[in-house]
CSV table of C-alpha atoms in Angstrom, one decimal:
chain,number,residue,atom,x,y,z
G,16,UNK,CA,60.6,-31.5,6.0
G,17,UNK,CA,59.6,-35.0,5.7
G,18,UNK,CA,62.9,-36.7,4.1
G,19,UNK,CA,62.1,-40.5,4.8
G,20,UNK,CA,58.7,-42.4,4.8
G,21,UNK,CA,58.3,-46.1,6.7
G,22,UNK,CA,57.8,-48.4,3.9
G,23,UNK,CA,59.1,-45.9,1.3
G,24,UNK,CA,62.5,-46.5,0.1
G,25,UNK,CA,62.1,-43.8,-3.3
G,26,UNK,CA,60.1,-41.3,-1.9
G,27,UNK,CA,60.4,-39.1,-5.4
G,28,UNK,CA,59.2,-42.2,-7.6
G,29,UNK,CA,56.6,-42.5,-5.0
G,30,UNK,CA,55.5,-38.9,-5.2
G,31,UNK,CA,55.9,-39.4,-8.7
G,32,UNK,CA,53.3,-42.1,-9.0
G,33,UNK,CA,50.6,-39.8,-7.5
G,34,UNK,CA,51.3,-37.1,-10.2
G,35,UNK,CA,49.9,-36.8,-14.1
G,36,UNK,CA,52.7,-38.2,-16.3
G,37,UNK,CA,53.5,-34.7,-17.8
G,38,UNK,CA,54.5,-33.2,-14.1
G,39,UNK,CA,57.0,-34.9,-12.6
G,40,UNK,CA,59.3,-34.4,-9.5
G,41,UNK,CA,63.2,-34.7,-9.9
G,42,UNK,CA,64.2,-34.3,-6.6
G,43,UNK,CA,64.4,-31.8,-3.6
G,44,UNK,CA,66.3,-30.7,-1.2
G,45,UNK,CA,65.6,-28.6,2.5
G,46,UNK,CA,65.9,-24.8,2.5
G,47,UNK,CA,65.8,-22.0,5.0
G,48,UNK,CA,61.8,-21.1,5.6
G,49,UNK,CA,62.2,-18.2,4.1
G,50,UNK,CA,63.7,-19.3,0.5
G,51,UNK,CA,61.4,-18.4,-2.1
G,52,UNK,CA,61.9,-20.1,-5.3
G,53,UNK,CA,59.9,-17.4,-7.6
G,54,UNK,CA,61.9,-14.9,-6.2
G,55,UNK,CA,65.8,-16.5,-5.9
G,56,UNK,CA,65.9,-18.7,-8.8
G,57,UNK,CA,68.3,-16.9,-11.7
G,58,UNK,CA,66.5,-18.0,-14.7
G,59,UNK,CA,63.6,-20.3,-15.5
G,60,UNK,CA,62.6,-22.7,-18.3
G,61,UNK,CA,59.4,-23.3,-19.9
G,62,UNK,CA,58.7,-26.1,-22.6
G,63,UNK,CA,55.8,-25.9,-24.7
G,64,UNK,CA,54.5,-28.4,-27.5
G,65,UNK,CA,52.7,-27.3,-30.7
G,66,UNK,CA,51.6,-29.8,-33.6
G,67,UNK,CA,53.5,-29.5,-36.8
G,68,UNK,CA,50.3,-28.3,-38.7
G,69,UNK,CA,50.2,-25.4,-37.2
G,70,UNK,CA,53.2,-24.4,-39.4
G,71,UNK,CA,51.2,-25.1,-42.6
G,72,UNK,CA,50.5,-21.5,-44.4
G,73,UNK,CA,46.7,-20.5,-43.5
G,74,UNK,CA,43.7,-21.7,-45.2
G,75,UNK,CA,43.5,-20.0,-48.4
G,76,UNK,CA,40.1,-17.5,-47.9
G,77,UNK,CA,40.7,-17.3,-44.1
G,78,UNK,CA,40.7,-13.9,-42.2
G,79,UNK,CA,44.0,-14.9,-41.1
G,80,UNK,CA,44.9,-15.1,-45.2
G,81,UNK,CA,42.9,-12.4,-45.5
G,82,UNK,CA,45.0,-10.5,-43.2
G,83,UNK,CA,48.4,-11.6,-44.0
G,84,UNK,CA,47.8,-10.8,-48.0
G,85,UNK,CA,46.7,-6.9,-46.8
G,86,UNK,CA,49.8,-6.7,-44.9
G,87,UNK,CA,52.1,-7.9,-47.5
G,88,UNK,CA,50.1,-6.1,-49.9
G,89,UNK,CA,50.8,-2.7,-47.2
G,90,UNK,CA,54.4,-3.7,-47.2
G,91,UNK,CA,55.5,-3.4,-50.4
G,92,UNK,CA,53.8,-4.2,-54.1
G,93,UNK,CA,55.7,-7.2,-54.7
G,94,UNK,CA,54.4,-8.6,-51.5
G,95,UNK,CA,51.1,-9.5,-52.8
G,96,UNK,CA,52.8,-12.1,-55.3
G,97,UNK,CA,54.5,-14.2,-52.7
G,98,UNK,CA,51.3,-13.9,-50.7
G,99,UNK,CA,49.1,-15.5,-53.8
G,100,UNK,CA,52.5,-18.6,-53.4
G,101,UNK,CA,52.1,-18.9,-50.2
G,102,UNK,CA,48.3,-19.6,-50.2
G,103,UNK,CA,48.9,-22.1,-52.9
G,104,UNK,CA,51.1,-24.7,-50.5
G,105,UNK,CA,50.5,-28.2,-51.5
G,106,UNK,CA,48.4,-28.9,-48.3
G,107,UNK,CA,45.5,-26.7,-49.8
G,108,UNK,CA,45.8,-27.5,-53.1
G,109,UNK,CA,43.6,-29.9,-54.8
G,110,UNK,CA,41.3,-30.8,-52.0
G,111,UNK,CA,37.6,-30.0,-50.6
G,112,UNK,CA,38.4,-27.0,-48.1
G,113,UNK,CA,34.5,-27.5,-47.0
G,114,UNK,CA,34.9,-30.2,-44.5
G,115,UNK,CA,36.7,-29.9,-41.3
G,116,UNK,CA,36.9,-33.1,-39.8
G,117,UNK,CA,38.3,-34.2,-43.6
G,118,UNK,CA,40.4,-30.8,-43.5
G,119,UNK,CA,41.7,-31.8,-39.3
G,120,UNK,CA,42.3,-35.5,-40.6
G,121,UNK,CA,45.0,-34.2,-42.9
G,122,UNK,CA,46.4,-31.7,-41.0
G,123,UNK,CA,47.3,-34.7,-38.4
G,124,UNK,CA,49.2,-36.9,-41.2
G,125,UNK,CA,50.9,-33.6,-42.7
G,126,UNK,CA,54.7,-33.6,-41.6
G,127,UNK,CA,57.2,-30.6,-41.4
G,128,UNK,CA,60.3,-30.8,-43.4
G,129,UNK,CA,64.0,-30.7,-42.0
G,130,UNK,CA,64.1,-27.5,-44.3
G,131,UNK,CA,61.1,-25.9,-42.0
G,132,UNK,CA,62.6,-26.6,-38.9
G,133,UNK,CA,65.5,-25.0,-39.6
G,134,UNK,CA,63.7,-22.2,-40.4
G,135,UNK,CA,61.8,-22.4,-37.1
G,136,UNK,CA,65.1,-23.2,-35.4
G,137,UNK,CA,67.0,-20.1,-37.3
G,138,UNK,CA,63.4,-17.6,-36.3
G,139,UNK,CA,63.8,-18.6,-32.7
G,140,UNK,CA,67.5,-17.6,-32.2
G,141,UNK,CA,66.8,-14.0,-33.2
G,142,UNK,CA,65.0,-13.7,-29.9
G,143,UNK,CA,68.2,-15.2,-27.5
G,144,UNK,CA,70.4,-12.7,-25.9
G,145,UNK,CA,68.6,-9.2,-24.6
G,146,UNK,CA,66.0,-7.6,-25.5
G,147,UNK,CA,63.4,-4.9,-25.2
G,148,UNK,CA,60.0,-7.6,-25.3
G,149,UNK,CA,57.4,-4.6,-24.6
G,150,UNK,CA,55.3,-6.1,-27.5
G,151,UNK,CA,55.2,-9.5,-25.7
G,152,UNK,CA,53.4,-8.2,-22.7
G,153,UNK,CA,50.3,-5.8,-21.5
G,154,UNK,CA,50.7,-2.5,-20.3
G,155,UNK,CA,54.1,-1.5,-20.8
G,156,UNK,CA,55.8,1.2,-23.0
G,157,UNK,CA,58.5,1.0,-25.1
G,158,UNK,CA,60.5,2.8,-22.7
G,159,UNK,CA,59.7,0.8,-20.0
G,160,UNK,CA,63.5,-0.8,-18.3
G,161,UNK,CA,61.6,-3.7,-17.2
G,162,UNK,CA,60.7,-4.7,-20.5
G,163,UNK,CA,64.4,-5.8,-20.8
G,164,UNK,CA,65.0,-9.4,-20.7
G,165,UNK,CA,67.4,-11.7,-21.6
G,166,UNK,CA,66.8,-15.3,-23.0
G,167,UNK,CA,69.5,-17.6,-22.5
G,168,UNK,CA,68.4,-20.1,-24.6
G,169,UNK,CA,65.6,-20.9,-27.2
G,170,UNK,CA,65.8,-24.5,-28.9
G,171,UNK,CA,63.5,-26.0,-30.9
G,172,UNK,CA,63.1,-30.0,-30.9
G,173,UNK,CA,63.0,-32.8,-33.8
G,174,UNK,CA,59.6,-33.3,-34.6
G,175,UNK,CA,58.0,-36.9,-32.6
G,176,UNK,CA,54.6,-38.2,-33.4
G,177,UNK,CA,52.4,-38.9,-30.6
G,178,UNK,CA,49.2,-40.6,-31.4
G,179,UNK,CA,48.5,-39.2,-35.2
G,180,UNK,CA,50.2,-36.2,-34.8
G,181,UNK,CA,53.6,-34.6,-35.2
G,182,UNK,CA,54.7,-32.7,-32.3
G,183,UNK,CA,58.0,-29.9,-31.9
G,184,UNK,CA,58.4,-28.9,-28.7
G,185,UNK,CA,60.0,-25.3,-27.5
G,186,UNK,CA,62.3,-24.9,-24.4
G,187,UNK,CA,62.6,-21.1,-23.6
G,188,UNK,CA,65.5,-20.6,-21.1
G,189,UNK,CA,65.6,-17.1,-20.1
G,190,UNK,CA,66.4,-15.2,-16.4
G,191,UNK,CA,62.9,-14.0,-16.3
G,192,UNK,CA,59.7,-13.8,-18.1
G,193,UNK,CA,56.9,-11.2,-18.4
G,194,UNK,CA,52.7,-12.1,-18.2
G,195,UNK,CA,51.7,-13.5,-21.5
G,196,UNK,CA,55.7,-13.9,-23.0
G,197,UNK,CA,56.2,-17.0,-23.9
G,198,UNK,CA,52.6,-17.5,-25.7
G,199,UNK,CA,53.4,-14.4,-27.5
G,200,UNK,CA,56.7,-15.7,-28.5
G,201,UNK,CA,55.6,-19.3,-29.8
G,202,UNK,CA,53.0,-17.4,-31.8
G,203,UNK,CA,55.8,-15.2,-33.0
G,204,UNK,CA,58.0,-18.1,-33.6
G,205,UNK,CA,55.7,-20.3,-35.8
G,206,UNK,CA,54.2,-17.1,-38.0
G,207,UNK,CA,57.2,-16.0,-38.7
């Protein structure tokens, strides 16, 4: 392993000036040839970013509304009342739902409320600690022991604006993941 370069005295904020600004390299340090960090680490963290609008209720008329309502409406017969509320959010009310650069304009300057992310924040800890996450991954039954994992940690950010838009980022800290996981679980996160 290459530890020094002539003319180099930072060789990480040198590797770190070839990289894209969101990768970056902390450090490092030598290991046997035959350490494999997939395989020894003993947990792993992901952080992923998703723009506040995304927590705004769907567009009223949507398939996604459409959905939701015949679920709640499935569910129980008081469901479909707080369905007809939660189509009526303030975003959609009162403005021309025909135009989508109008309708992606808006969605930009929309911000979450403290109250939301708390929500978010209090919807992401019932998925820390151990559990079966069979329908978080492909081809696996419920019975399935691998489908057991244990998140350490799930913590959900202050919103930032970047650019236009307001940001909340996710850091899942878990001791292992399964294929398609942590998607499923953001998606999880902000619908529920």
């Amino acid at each position: 392993m290459i530890t020094t370069i002539p003319g180099v005295p930072d060789v990480v904020a040198r590797i770190n000036e070839e990289l894209p600004p969101e990768i970056r390299l902390w450090g490092f340090t030598r290991v046997q040839n035959s350490f494999n960090a997939r395989l020894a680490c003993d947990s792993r963290k992901y952080t992923y970013f998703f723009p506040t609008y995304l927590l705004i209720p769907p567009k009223p008329g949507s398939g996604l509304d459409r959905s939701l309502q015949q679920y709640a409406a499935a569910e129980s017969p008081d469901a479909t009342e707080s369905s007809n509320i939660r189509t009526l959010h303030p975003f959609w009310t009162g403005v021309d739902l025909s135009s989508h650069e109008g309708e992606l304009a808006r969605k930009r300057a929309w911000r979450v409320s403290p109250e939301q992310v708390e929500r978010l924040r209090v919807a992401a800890k019932r998925f820390e600690g151990t559990h079966n996450f069979h329908n978080f991954t492909i081809g696996r039954d419920f019975g399935d022991r691998s489908n057991q994992r244990h998140m350490k940690k799930i913590e959900i950010a202050d919103p930032t604006v970047y650019g236009d838009t307001e940001w909340i980022s996710v850091l899942f800290h878990g001791q292992s993941f399964m294929l398609h996981q942590i998607v499923s679980r953001v998606s999880e996160v902000y619908l529920g």
